Tab-separated table of C-alpha atoms in Angstrom:
chain	number	residue	atom	x	y	z
A	118	MET	CA	101.717	100.636	66.041
A	119	SER	CA	101.803	97.674	68.921
A	120	TYR	CA	105.693	99.124	70.091
A	121	ASP	CA	106.303	95.527	70.306
A	122	CYS	CA	109.449	95.480	68.506
A	123	PHE	CA	110.125	98.927	69.564
A	124	ALA	CA	109.761	97.900	73.320
A	125	ASP	CA	112.937	96.124	72.947
A	126	TYR	CA	115.271	99.317	71.767
A	127	TYR	CA	113.129	102.366	73.667
A	128	ASP	CA	115.488	102.293	75.972
A	129	ARG	CA	118.890	102.214	74.279
A	130	LEU	CA	117.511	105.263	72.090
A	131	MET	CA	117.010	106.828	74.811
A	132	GLU	CA	120.063	106.662	76.900
A	133	ASP	CA	120.731	110.393	76.309
A	134	VAL	CA	117.981	111.520	78.195
A	135	ASP	CA	118.557	112.659	81.606
A	136	TYR	CA	115.922	111.281	82.944
A	137	PRO	CA	116.058	112.793	87.286
A	138	ALA	CA	116.888	115.945	85.723
A	139	ARG	CA	113.650	116.062	83.425
A	140	ALA	CA	111.527	114.715	86.674
A	141	GLU	CA	112.864	117.315	88.933
A	142	TYR	CA	112.291	120.106	86.284
A	143	LEU	CA	108.672	119.018	86.306
A	144	LEU	CA	108.201	118.512	90.096
A	145	GLY	CA	109.517	122.100	89.837
A	146	LEU	CA	107.027	123.699	87.643
A	147	PHE	CA	104.424	121.614	90.316
A	148	GLU	CA	106.069	123.415	93.152
A	149	LYS	CA	105.434	126.930	91.155
A	150	PHE	CA	102.422	126.680	90.022
A	151	ASP	CA	100.535	124.429	93.051
A	152	ARG	CA	102.467	122.170	95.421
A	153	ARG	CA	104.057	118.742	94.678
A	154	PRO	CA	101.607	115.837	93.923
A	155	THR	CA	101.186	112.757	96.063
A	156	LEU	CA	99.452	110.641	93.849
A	157	LEU	CA	100.526	111.229	90.313
A	158	LEU	CA	99.366	109.993	86.834
A	159	ASP	CA	102.334	109.257	84.069
A	160	ALA	CA	100.354	108.766	81.086
A	161	ALA	CA	101.809	107.228	77.878
A	162	CYS	CA	104.556	105.922	80.419
A	163	GLY	CA	106.632	103.745	78.277
A	164	THR	CA	108.871	101.743	80.234
A	165	GLY	CA	108.187	103.253	83.172
A	166	SER	CA	111.595	105.822	83.209
A	167	PHE	CA	109.394	108.756	84.513
A	168	SER	CA	107.397	106.614	86.750
A	169	LEU	CA	110.471	105.549	88.270
A	170	GLU	CA	111.983	108.864	88.921
A	171	PHE	CA	108.975	110.468	90.649
A	172	ALA	CA	108.247	106.910	92.657
A	173	LYS	CA	111.740	107.324	93.986
A	174	ARG	CA	111.381	110.471	95.259
A	175	GLY	CA	108.314	109.258	97.480
A	176	ILE	CA	105.878	110.127	95.187
A	177	GLU	CA	102.693	107.382	94.255
A	178	VAL	CA	102.732	106.844	90.905
A	179	ILE	CA	100.294	105.416	88.587
A	180	GLY	CA	101.631	104.185	85.070
A	181	ALA	CA	98.932	104.364	82.179
A	182	ASP	CA	100.035	102.970	78.588
A	183	PRO	CA	98.526	101.030	75.574
A	184	ALA	CA	101.515	99.134	74.576
A	185	ALA	CA	101.457	96.045	76.792
A	186	ALA	CA	105.406	94.748	75.735
A	187	MET	CA	106.620	98.682	76.940
A	188	LEU	CA	104.590	98.004	80.145
A	189	ALA	CA	106.004	94.807	80.539
A	190	VAL	CA	109.669	96.378	80.744
A	191	ALA	CA	108.408	99.252	83.015
A	192	LYS	CA	106.961	96.374	85.610
A	193	GLU	CA	110.477	94.580	85.646
A	194	ARG	CA	112.353	97.465	86.079
A	195	ALA	CA	109.893	98.806	89.144
A	196	LEU	CA	110.144	95.147	90.540
A	197	GLU	CA	113.920	95.313	90.426
A	198	ALA	CA	114.315	98.594	91.368
A	199	GLY	CA	112.056	97.730	94.714
A	200	GLN	CA	109.575	100.620	93.801
A	201	ASP	CA	105.817	99.873	93.973
A	202	ILE	CA	103.899	100.945	90.926
A	203	LEU	CA	100.553	100.660	89.350
A	204	PHE	CA	100.647	99.610	85.617
A	205	LEU	CA	97.978	99.789	83.417
A	206	CYS	CA	97.221	98.780	80.040
A	207	GLN	CA	95.122	102.082	78.483
A	208	SER	CA	95.581	104.626	76.081
A	209	ALA	CA	95.040	107.956	77.656
A	210	ALA	CA	91.841	108.474	75.278
A	211	GLU	CA	90.403	105.172	77.015
A	212	LEU	CA	91.474	106.102	80.468
A	213	GLU	CA	89.454	104.740	83.247
A	214	LEU	CA	90.919	105.042	86.749
A	215	TYR	CA	88.985	104.367	90.501
A	216	GLY	CA	89.697	107.687	91.541
A	217	THR	CA	91.281	110.903	90.756
A	218	VAL	CA	94.934	111.954	91.002
A	219	ASP	CA	96.542	115.636	92.036
A	220	GLY	CA	98.420	115.613	89.177
A	221	ALA	CA	99.319	114.037	85.853
A	222	VAL	CA	102.477	114.203	83.359
A	223	CYS	CA	103.112	113.041	79.571
A	224	CYS	CA	106.335	113.097	78.781
A	225	MET	CA	108.892	112.804	75.498
A	226	ASP	CA	106.548	113.731	73.063
A	227	SER	CA	104.066	111.364	73.720
A	228	LEU	CA	100.812	113.352	72.597
A	229	ASN	CA	102.680	113.519	69.445
A	230	HIS	CA	102.218	110.362	68.864
A	231	ILE	CA	98.299	110.818	68.488
A	232	VAL	CA	97.648	111.382	64.856
A	233	ASP	CA	94.094	111.680	64.581
A	234	TYR	CA	92.902	115.076	66.165
A	235	GLU	CA	89.531	114.050	67.968
A	236	GLU	CA	91.863	111.019	69.659
A	237	PHE	CA	93.967	113.941	70.699
A	238	CYS	CA	91.074	115.725	72.315
A	239	ARG	CA	89.753	112.650	73.664
A	240	SER	CA	93.001	112.200	75.467
A	241	LEU	CA	93.034	115.432	77.205
A	242	THR	CA	89.738	114.955	78.120
A	243	ARG	CA	89.824	111.520	80.057
A	244	ILE	CA	93.103	113.043	81.878
A	245	ALA	CA	91.364	115.884	82.891
A	246	LEU	CA	88.243	114.217	84.170
A	247	PHE	CA	90.812	111.916	86.623
A	248	LEU	CA	92.516	115.042	87.880
A	249	GLU	CA	91.708	116.724	90.926
A	250	PRO	CA	90.219	119.919	90.116
A	251	GLY	CA	92.641	122.727	90.181
A	252	ARG	CA	95.057	120.436	89.695
A	253	LEU	CA	97.983	120.676	87.352
A	254	PHE	CA	98.595	118.415	84.058
A	255	LEU	CA	102.161	119.364	82.737
A	256	PHE	CA	103.131	117.906	78.993
A	257	ASP	CA	105.828	118.446	76.755
A	258	MET	CA	105.354	118.477	72.625
A	259	ASN	CA	107.637	118.381	69.429
A	260	THR	CA	106.726	121.585	67.793
A	261	PRO	CA	106.123	122.061	63.795
A	262	TYR	CA	109.441	123.589	63.433
A	263	LYS	CA	111.063	120.321	64.788
A	264	HIS	CA	109.007	118.026	62.166
A	265	ARG	CA	109.800	120.568	59.460
A	266	GLU	CA	113.332	121.582	59.628
A	267	ILE	CA	114.807	118.724	61.822
A	268	LEU	CA	112.554	115.202	61.200
A	269	GLY	CA	111.823	116.632	57.374
A	270	ASP	CA	112.142	114.031	54.701
A	271	ASN	CA	116.051	113.498	56.643
A	272	ALA	CA	117.407	109.784	57.593
A	273	PHE	CA	119.721	109.104	60.420
A	274	VAL	CA	121.741	106.091	61.606
A	275	TYR	CA	122.922	105.181	64.901
A	276	GLU	CA	125.514	102.549	65.072
A	277	GLN	CA	126.376	100.843	68.612
A	278	GLU	CA	128.674	98.375	69.248
A	279	ASP	CA	125.157	95.685	69.315
A	280	LEU	CA	123.106	97.896	67.432
A	281	PHE	CA	122.898	99.193	64.252
A	282	LEU	CA	119.842	101.397	63.537
A	283	VAL	CA	118.599	103.184	60.503
A	284	TRP	CA	115.836	105.759	60.921
A	285	GLN	CA	113.671	107.354	57.751
A	286	ASN	CA	111.939	110.366	58.034
A	287	GLU	CA	108.716	111.519	55.496
A	288	THR	CA	107.330	114.450	56.583
A	289	GLU	CA	103.909	115.166	54.933
A	290	ASP	CA	101.439	118.423	55.684
A	291	ASP	CA	101.563	118.058	59.470
A	292	CYS	CA	102.308	114.361	59.959
A	293	THR	CA	106.157	112.701	59.903
A	294	HIS	CA	105.943	109.272	59.003
A	295	ILE	CA	108.847	107.344	60.845
A	296	TYR	CA	110.448	104.049	59.662
A	297	LEU	CA	112.509	102.060	61.768
A	298	ASP	CA	115.032	98.884	60.781
A	299	PHE	CA	116.952	97.944	63.942
A	300	PHE	CA	119.707	95.430	63.112
A	301	THR	CA	120.991	93.021	65.744
A	302	PRO	CA	124.384	91.552	64.986
A	303	GLN	CA	124.566	87.325	66.163
A	304	ALA	CA	127.112	85.321	67.634
A	305	ASP	CA	127.502	83.596	63.764
A	306	GLY	CA	128.012	87.288	62.122
A	307	ARG	CA	124.645	87.408	60.866
A	308	TYR	CA	121.961	90.604	61.542
A	309	VAL	CA	118.515	89.832	62.301
A	310	ARG	CA	116.747	92.671	61.383
A	311	ALA	CA	113.604	94.107	62.919
A	312	CYS	CA	111.259	97.181	61.548
A	313	GLU	CA	108.473	99.433	63.129
A	314	ASP	CA	106.912	102.262	62.080
A	315	PHE	CA	104.813	104.841	63.504
A	316	SER	CA	103.778	108.399	62.913
A	317	GLU	CA	103.846	111.921	64.806
A	318	ARG	CA	101.624	114.680	64.479
A	319	ALA	CA	103.042	118.331	64.994
A	320	TYR	CA	99.576	119.993	66.413
A	321	THR	CA	99.827	124.090	65.986
A	322	ALA	CA	99.302	126.496	69.290
A	323	GLY	CA	95.583	127.044	68.215
A	324	GLU	CA	94.364	123.190	67.783
A	325	ILE	CA	96.195	122.737	71.273
A	326	ALA	CA	94.432	125.769	72.810
A	327	ALA	CA	90.917	124.461	71.718
A	328	ALA	CA	91.856	120.804	72.531
A	329	LEU	CA	92.758	122.536	76.437
A	330	ASP	CA	89.558	124.287	76.411
A	331	LYS	CA	87.131	121.794	75.453
A	332	ALA	CA	88.717	119.416	78.252
A	333	GLY	CA	88.487	122.116	80.772
A	334	LEU	CA	92.261	122.434	80.991
A	335	ILE	CA	93.512	125.923	81.862
A	336	LEU	CA	96.722	126.682	80.053
A	337	GLU	CA	99.135	128.414	82.662
A	338	ALA	CA	102.106	128.522	80.925
A	339	VAL	CA	104.249	127.100	77.820
A	340	TYR	CA	107.787	127.202	78.096
A	341	ASP	CA	110.866	125.883	75.928
A	342	ASP	CA	111.782	122.420	77.358
A	343	MET	CA	113.689	122.084	79.926
A	344	THR	CA	113.761	126.085	81.040
A	345	LEU	CA	111.749	128.808	82.156
A	346	SER	CA	111.889	130.502	78.848
A	347	PRO	CA	109.298	131.196	76.159
A	348	PRO	CA	108.801	129.764	73.187
A	349	ALA	CA	111.259	130.647	70.760
A	350	ALA	CA	110.776	130.415	66.647
A	351	ASP	CA	113.518	127.481	66.829
A	352	SER	CA	112.054	125.656	69.833
A	353	GLN	CA	112.025	122.257	69.053
A	354	ARG	CA	110.003	121.038	72.495
A	355	LEU	CA	107.859	122.685	74.147
A	356	VAL	CA	106.192	121.974	77.586
A	357	TYR	CA	102.811	123.297	78.614
A	358	VAL	CA	101.541	124.218	82.272
A	359	THR	CA	97.914	123.331	82.535
A	360	ARG	CA	95.254	123.209	85.166
A	361	ARG	CA	91.844	121.407	85.711
A	362	ARG	CA	88.939	124.313	86.015
A	363	GLY	CA	87.560	124.520	89.131
């Protein structure tokens, strides 16, 4: 998926996400298990919402994402906010930095979008490679429960004044295929249709643990989303606190 079309609508679909609260939550985890980072990697940064929140809190940020269209939005938003953020057009699996960072995050189930397990492992390995030994990598992932019970083979309709979206899911084994149809009203009464599709994979705890071990990352804690509570049977998103060995 190129995300070229999705970039135009992504922030609209994420309007309910409280980015400031989530940024504070993640920084709280950094401080609980280590310290607040000074140079932070935001892997799969998308349109830069988290990058901006961290930068506003005085942290130097590197945002990386493979979608040029998403990064174009991120760069424009950073410029408008007066924040100097380095954005790189790179996937996590092909990450190449000039040096190390003392903290890393990957937010909003971005790692679920990597459906190939070997690429998933490479992504964790590359992120760990550029993380200082002993420092933290925090990420979240949608759970198998969410894929099975919430997404499933369901369809959703989102209707706003200037956007109509049909979201359809097809779940097969551990993957959910997502099809999006955007309809934007025009001045003459017609609608312009744009389509995107992508897939997400729900990794098991065992698969994640094996990938972390292979990457040289120690699992410090797993929490139910936006809490310090352990995962529940019906948790939809989990937050992982990992530390690079060394």
